[in-house]
Amino acid sequence: AQTVFGKDLFQLYEDFIVERSQFYKNQIAQIKKIGLSKTKQLSNITIESQFVANQHYLYAIKSDAKSKSELLQIDKAGNATSLMPFDIAITLNQATADHLIITKIDVCDQYSNHYGIYRYQLKTNKLEAITQCGRHPYAIELANKQFIAVQLNNGNTTLVKLNTKGEFKQTITHKDSNTRFGQLALSPNKKRLAVSTWHKQTGWGIEQYDLQTQQWLKPVNNPSAAFFPSYQSDNVLLSSANNTGVYNIYRNQKIISNVVVGATNPVAFNKKIFFTSYKNGLYFLTELQNTSQIVDPLPILNTEFIAKKMIPTTTTSKAESYSAIKTLAPYFWMPVANSGNGLTQFGVEADGIDAL
């Protein structure tokens, strides 16, 4: 950076912040003119973006880039208790009275990494594997202890039902065969499933699936890029969408927040709504203190990427005979020197890897 730009990375980052602030100055002024939502950061603990709650506690993953990730239990006063450290990133999918449903990366066949479903017992602090290496990034446990999960397969996703042991039972089909599936949420009465879905014409949105009739219901909302479904009650669904260029909280079809830097992953807890706020590249657990409907339409930010459809791109190359020479050629080298126990070594360590 110093050679190319004449500044170190820290200076460049500060310049970037100043430039972006100037670029969005007018849009931010429009947002503030309507009136910002009153919010309260619950603590200074930095977390992963997704968290869950049961009747008594919030559960989040502490993530500060300084130490191992930790599963936290947070009470109504904001006090956090560490439950378990994790060496690898995990996703919190669901919190019940006595356990959590977690998905995390498993090392499979000594080479591949795939998601598996786990049940974390709150009383014993033990982790129980449901589908190791099952390729399930999201999962929800139903009232009968069976599961509905998103399954990855060659870059595509399917919605599947699993039995109590995590074994495949059936595929839940959608009238749009090209639908992609994301985060899941179960209604309090356990009769409906909210699903983040992607369609080619409309992009990401939130749909509901009736578990009794096994039918897809009319979409709850159609904001642009809607994610993070969560039920406030059986008929009230929370989500986060960037319909205006900034992620805000929606209650069914109505927007209930107005923030500058984004509000994601809304969760109802203790008769309040909490969300993940973003600040200086970090995520914090935050309370939305005024949740009345925003009457005035929020300004749509004038950013280049909002109006453009994300069109998948493909690249092609000329077929050629297989050779491991290119991939096995060392992609790094490191000098090595050590001495001890009658052995002295000097040299260079290098490494390369080939898929076959």
Coordinates of C-alpha atoms in Angstrom, one line a residue:
A1 CA 0.0 0.0 0.0
Q2 CA 2.8 2.4 0.9
T3 CA 4.6 1.7 -2.4
V4 CA 1.5 2.0 -4.6
F5 CA -0.5 4.8 -2.9
G6 CA 2.1 6.4 -0.7
K7 CA 0.0 5.6 2.4
D8 CA -0.2 2.7 4.8
L9 CA -3.4 0.6 5.2
F10 CA -4.6 2.5 8.2
Q11 CA -4.4 5.8 6.4
L12 CA -6.1 4.4 3.4
Y13 CA -9.0 3.1 5.5
E14 CA -9.5 6.5 7.1
D15 CA -9.5 8.1 3.7
F16 CA -12.1 5.4 2.6
I17 CA -14.4 6.2 5.5
V18 CA -14.2 10.0 4.7
E19 CA -14.9 9.4 1.0
R20 CA -17.9 7.1 1.7
S21 CA -19.3 9.5 4.3
Q22 CA -19.2 12.3 1.7
F23 CA -20.7 10.0 -1.0
Y24 CA -23.7 9.2 1.2
K25 CA -24.0 12.5 2.9
N26 CA -27.2 13.6 1.3
Q27 CA -28.9 10.2 1.6
I28 CA -28.0 10.0 5.3
A29 CA -29.4 13.5 5.8
Q30 CA -32.7 12.4 4.3
I31 CA -32.9 9.4 6.6
K32 CA -32.2 11.5 9.7
K33 CA -34.8 14.1 8.6
I34 CA -37.6 11.5 8.9
G35 CA -36.4 10.7 12.4
L36 CA -34.1 7.9 13.5
S37 CA -35.4 5.0 15.6
K38 CA -34.6 5.0 19.3
T39 CA -32.2 2.1 20.0
K40 CA -30.1 0.8 22.9
Q41 CA -27.0 -1.3 22.5
L42 CA -27.4 -4.2 25.0
S43 CA -23.7 -4.6 25.7
N44 CA -20.2 -4.0 24.2
I45 CA -19.9 -7.7 23.4
T46 CA -19.4 -8.2 19.6
I47 CA -21.4 -11.1 18.2
E48 CA -22.0 -13.0 15.0
S49 CA -25.0 -11.5 13.0
Q50 CA -27.5 -14.2 13.9
F51 CA -28.9 -14.9 17.4
V52 CA -32.0 -16.6 18.9
A53 CA -34.1 -16.5 22.0
N54 CA -36.5 -18.6 24.2
Q55 CA -38.7 -17.3 27.0
H56 CA -35.9 -16.7 29.4
Y57 CA -32.7 -15.9 27.6
L58 CA -31.1 -14.6 24.4
Y59 CA -28.4 -16.8 22.8
A60 CA -25.6 -15.4 20.7
I61 CA -22.1 -16.2 19.4
K62 CA -19.3 -14.0 20.8
S63 CA -16.9 -13.1 18.0
D64 CA -14.1 -10.6 18.5
A65 CA -11.3 -12.0 16.3
K66 CA -9.1 -12.1 19.4
S67 CA -10.2 -15.5 20.9
K68 CA -12.3 -18.5 20.2
S69 CA -15.9 -18.1 19.4
E70 CA -18.1 -18.6 22.5
L71 CA -21.8 -19.5 22.9
L72 CA -23.3 -16.9 25.2
Q73 CA -26.5 -16.9 27.3
I74 CA -27.7 -13.4 27.9
D75 CA -30.4 -12.6 30.5
K76 CA -33.0 -9.8 30.4
A77 CA -30.7 -7.4 32.1
G78 CA -28.0 -7.9 29.4
N79 CA -25.7 -10.0 31.6
A80 CA -23.8 -12.6 29.5
T81 CA -22.7 -16.1 30.6
S82 CA -20.3 -18.1 28.5
L83 CA -21.6 -21.7 27.9
M84 CA -19.1 -23.3 25.4
P85 CA -16.2 -22.3 23.2
F86 CA -16.1 -23.3 19.5
D87 CA -13.1 -23.6 17.2
I88 CA -15.2 -23.2 14.1
A89 CA -18.0 -20.9 13.1
I90 CA -21.6 -22.0 14.0
T91 CA -25.1 -20.8 13.3
L92 CA -27.8 -20.6 15.9
N93 CA -31.1 -21.7 14.3
Q94 CA -33.6 -22.2 17.1
A95 CA -33.9 -21.9 20.9
T96 CA -36.4 -24.1 22.9
A97 CA -36.8 -24.2 26.7
D98 CA -34.1 -26.8 27.2
H99 CA -31.9 -26.9 24.1
L100 CA -30.7 -25.1 21.0
I101 CA -30.6 -26.2 17.4
I102 CA -27.2 -25.4 15.9
T103 CA -25.6 -25.9 12.5
K104 CA -21.8 -25.9 12.1
I105 CA -19.1 -27.0 9.7
D106 CA -17.9 -30.6 10.0
V107 CA -14.7 -32.0 8.5
C108 CA -15.8 -34.8 6.3
D109 CA -13.7 -37.5 4.6
Q110 CA -10.5 -35.8 5.8
Y111 CA -10.9 -33.3 3.0
S112 CA -14.3 -31.7 2.6
N113 CA -16.2 -29.3 4.9
H114 CA -20.0 -29.6 5.1
Y115 CA -22.6 -28.4 7.5
G116 CA -24.2 -30.7 10.2
I117 CA -27.1 -30.3 12.5
Y118 CA -26.5 -30.4 16.3
R119 CA -28.7 -30.2 19.4
Y120 CA -27.1 -28.3 22.3
Q121 CA -28.5 -29.3 25.7
L122 CA -28.7 -26.3 28.0
K123 CA -28.8 -28.3 31.2
T124 CA -25.8 -30.5 30.5
N125 CA -23.9 -28.3 28.1
K126 CA -23.5 -31.2 25.8
L127 CA -23.6 -31.2 22.0
E128 CA -25.5 -34.0 20.3
A129 CA -24.9 -34.6 16.5
I130 CA -28.1 -35.1 14.4
T131 CA -26.7 -35.0 10.9
Q132 CA -22.9 -34.9 10.8
C133 CA -21.7 -33.8 7.3
G134 CA -25.3 -33.7 6.1
R135 CA -24.9 -30.5 4.2
H136 CA -27.6 -28.7 6.2
P137 CA -26.7 -25.0 6.8
Y138 CA -30.2 -24.2 8.4
A139 CA -32.5 -26.4 10.4
I140 CA -35.6 -26.2 12.6
E141 CA -36.9 -28.8 15.0
L142 CA -40.7 -29.4 14.8
A143 CA -43.1 -30.3 17.6
N144 CA -42.8 -34.0 16.9
K145 CA -38.9 -33.8 17.2
Q146 CA -38.5 -34.2 13.5
F147 CA -36.7 -31.6 11.4
I148 CA -37.1 -29.4 8.4
A149 CA -33.7 -28.4 7.0
V150 CA -32.1 -26.7 4.0
Q151 CA -29.8 -29.1 2.2
L152 CA -27.0 -28.0 -0.1
N153 CA -26.3 -30.1 -3.2
N154 CA -23.9 -29.0 -6.0
G155 CA -24.6 -25.3 -5.4
N156 CA -28.4 -25.6 -5.2
T157 CA -30.6 -25.9 -2.2
T158 CA -33.6 -28.1 -1.4
L159 CA -36.0 -28.0 1.6
V160 CA -36.2 -31.4 3.2
K161 CA -37.9 -33.1 6.1
L162 CA -35.8 -35.4 8.4
N163 CA -37.0 -37.9 11.0
T164 CA -36.0 -37.7 14.7
K165 CA -32.6 -39.3 13.9
G166 CA -31.8 -36.8 11.1
E167 CA -32.5 -39.3 8.3
F168 CA -34.0 -38.1 5.1
K169 CA -37.8 -38.5 5.0
Q170 CA -39.1 -36.3 2.1
T171 CA -38.5 -33.3 0.0
I172 CA -40.8 -30.2 0.4
T173 CA -41.4 -29.0 -3.1
H174 CA -42.2 -25.5 -4.3
K175 CA -44.2 -24.5 -7.4
D176 CA -41.0 -22.7 -8.6
S177 CA -38.6 -25.5 -9.1
N178 CA -35.7 -23.1 -9.2
T179 CA -36.4 -21.7 -5.7
R180 CA -33.4 -21.4 -3.4
F181 CA -33.9 -21.5 0.4
G182 CA -32.2 -19.7 3.3
Q183 CA -33.0 -19.1 7.0
L184 CA -36.0 -20.8 8.7
A185 CA -38.3 -19.8 11.6
L186 CA -41.0 -21.8 13.4
S187 CA -44.2 -20.0 14.6
P188 CA -45.0 -20.2 18.4
N189 CA -47.9 -22.6 17.8
K190 CA -45.6 -24.7 15.6
K191 CA -48.0 -24.7 12.7
R192 CA -46.2 -22.5 10.3
L193 CA -42.7 -22.3 9.0
A194 CA -41.2 -19.0 7.7
V195 CA -38.6 -19.4 5.0
S196 CA -36.3 -17.0 3.3
T197 CA -36.7 -17.9 -0.4
W198 CA -35.0 -16.7 -3.7
H199 CA -36.8 -16.5 -7.0
K200 CA -35.2 -15.5 -10.3
Q201 CA -37.7 -12.7 -11.0
T202 CA -38.1 -11.2 -7.5
G203 CA -34.9 -12.1 -5.6
W204 CA -35.0 -12.9 -1.9
G205 CA -38.2 -12.6 0.1
I206 CA -40.1 -14.3 3.0
E207 CA -42.7 -17.0 2.4
Q208 CA -44.6 -19.2 4.8
Y209 CA -45.3 -23.0 4.7
D210 CA -48.3 -24.4 6.5
L211 CA -47.1 -27.6 8.2
Q212 CA -50.6 -29.0 8.6
T213 CA -51.9 -28.6 5.0
Q214 CA -48.4 -28.9 3.6
Q215 CA -49.1 -25.9 1.3
W216 CA -47.1 -22.7 0.6
L217 CA -49.0 -19.6 1.7
K218 CA -49.2 -16.2 0.0
P219 CA -45.9 -14.3 0.7
V220 CA -46.0 -12.1 3.8
N221 CA -44.0 -9.3 2.3
N222 CA -42.2 -8.4 -0.9
P223 CA -39.5 -6.0 0.1
S224 CA -36.2 -6.2 -1.8
A225 CA -33.7 -8.7 -0.3
A226 CA -35.7 -9.8 2.7
F227 CA -33.9 -12.1 5.2
F228 CA -33.9 -13.3 8.8
P229 CA -37.5 -14.3 9.4
S230 CA -38.6 -14.5 13.0
Y231 CA -42.1 -14.8 14.6
Q232 CA -43.2 -12.2 17.2
S233 CA -46.5 -14.1 17.5
D234 CA -48.4 -16.7 15.5
N235 CA -49.6 -14.1 13.0
V236 CA -46.9 -11.5 13.2
L237 CA -43.7 -12.1 11.3
L238 CA -40.5 -10.0 11.7
S239 CA -37.9 -9.8 9.0
S240 CA -35.1 -7.5 7.8
A241 CA -35.0 -6.0 4.2
N242 CA -33.0 -3.4 2.3
N243 CA -35.9 -2.1 0.3
T244 CA -34.5 1.4 0.7
G245 CA -30.9 0.5 0.4
V246 CA -30.5 0.2 4.2
Y247 CA -31.5 -2.9 6.1
N248 CA -34.5 -2.1 8.3
I249 CA -36.9 -4.2 10.4
Y250 CA -40.3 -5.1 9.0
R251 CA -43.4 -6.3 11.0
N252 CA -45.3 -8.3 8.3
Q253 CA -45.6 -5.7 5.5
K254 CA -44.9 -2.6 7.6
I255 CA -41.5 -1.1 8.3
I256 CA -40.9 -0.3 12.0
S257 CA -37.3 1.0 12.1
N258 CA -35.3 3.8 10.5
V259 CA -31.6 3.5 10.9
V260 CA -28.5 4.6 9.1
V261 CA -26.2 1.6 9.1
G262 CA -28.6 -1.3 9.0
A263 CA -30.8 -3.4 11.4
T264 CA -30.8 -7.2 10.8
N265 CA -31.9 -10.4 12.4
P266 CA -34.9 -9.1 14.4
V267 CA -35.9 -11.3 17.4
A268 CA -38.8 -10.8 19.8
F269 CA -37.8 -11.3 23.5
N270 CA -39.2 -10.1 26.8
K271 CA -41.9 -8.1 25.0
K272 CA -39.3 -6.2 23.1
I273 CA -37.6 -6.5 19.7
F274 CA -33.9 -6.9 19.5
F275 CA -31.7 -6.9 16.4
T276 CA -28.1 -7.0 15.2
S277 CA -26.6 -3.5 14.6
Y278 CA -23.5 -2.8 12.7
K279 CA -20.7 -0.5 13.8
N280 CA -17.1 -0.2 12.6
G281 CA -17.2 -3.6 11.0
L282 CA -18.6 -5.3 14.1
Y283 CA -22.0 -6.6 15.2
F284 CA -23.8 -5.8 18.4
L285 CA -27.0 -6.9 20.1
T286 CA -29.3 -3.9 20.1
E287 CA -32.8 -3.1 21.3
L288 CA -35.4 -1.3 19.1
Q289 CA -37.1 0.9 21.7
N290 CA -39.8 2.5 19.5
T291 CA -41.6 0.0 17.2
S292 CA -44.4 2.0 15.8
Q293 CA -45.0 2.0 12.0
I294 CA -42.8 4.4 10.1
V295 CA -45.5 6.4 8.2
D296 CA -43.3 8.5 5.9
P297 CA -41.7 6.6 3.0
L298 CA -38.0 6.2 3.6
P299 CA -35.8 7.6 0.9
I300 CA -34.2 5.1 -1.5
L301 CA -30.5 5.4 -1.5
N302 CA -28.9 6.4 -4.8
T303 CA -26.4 3.5 -5.0
E304 CA -25.5 1.9 -8.2
F305 CA -26.0 -1.7 -7.1
I306 CA -29.6 -1.4 -5.7
A307 CA -31.4 -1.2 -9.0
K308 CA -29.3 -3.8 -10.8
K309 CA -30.3 -7.4 -10.8
M310 CA -27.7 -9.8 -9.6
I311 CA -27.2 -11.8 -12.8
P312 CA -25.0 -14.9 -12.3
T313 CA -22.0 -14.9 -14.5
T314 CA -20.2 -17.9 -16.0
T315 CA -16.8 -18.3 -17.4
T316 CA -15.6 -20.9 -19.9
S317 CA -12.1 -22.1 -20.8
K318 CA -10.7 -24.3 -23.4
A319 CA -10.6 -28.0 -22.3
E320 CA -7.1 -29.4 -21.9
S321 CA -5.6 -32.7 -20.7
Y322 CA -5.3 -33.1 -17.0
S323 CA -2.0 -32.4 -15.4
A324 CA -1.1 -32.0 -11.7
I325 CA 2.0 -30.0 -12.4
K326 CA 0.3 -26.5 -12.1
T327 CA -1.6 -27.3 -8.9
L328 CA 1.2 -29.2 -7.2
A329 CA 3.7 -26.4 -7.9
P330 CA 4.5 -24.7 -4.5
Y331 CA 2.2 -21.8 -3.8
F332 CA 4.2 -20.5 -0.9
W333 CA 7.7 -21.1 0.6
M334 CA 9.0 -20.4 4.1
P335 CA 12.5 -20.7 5.5
V336 CA 13.0 -23.2 8.3
A337 CA 15.8 -23.3 10.9
N338 CA 15.8 -25.1 14.2
S339 CA 18.3 -26.9 16.4
G340 CA 17.8 -29.2 19.4
N341 CA 18.2 -32.8 20.7
G342 CA 21.3 -33.4 18.6
L343 CA 19.5 -32.3 15.4
T344 CA 20.0 -29.2 13.4
Q345 CA 17.9 -28.3 10.4
F346 CA 18.1 -25.5 7.8
G347 CA 16.0 -25.3 4.6
V348 CA 12.9 -24.2 2.9
E349 CA 9.3 -25.5 3.5
A350 CA 6.9 -25.4 0.5
D351 CA 3.5 -26.7 -0.2
G352 CA 1.1 -27.4 -3.0
I353 CA -2.3 -29.3 -3.4
D354 CA -4.2 -31.0 -6.1
A355 CA -7.9 -32.0 -6.0
L356 CA -7.2 -35.6 -7.2

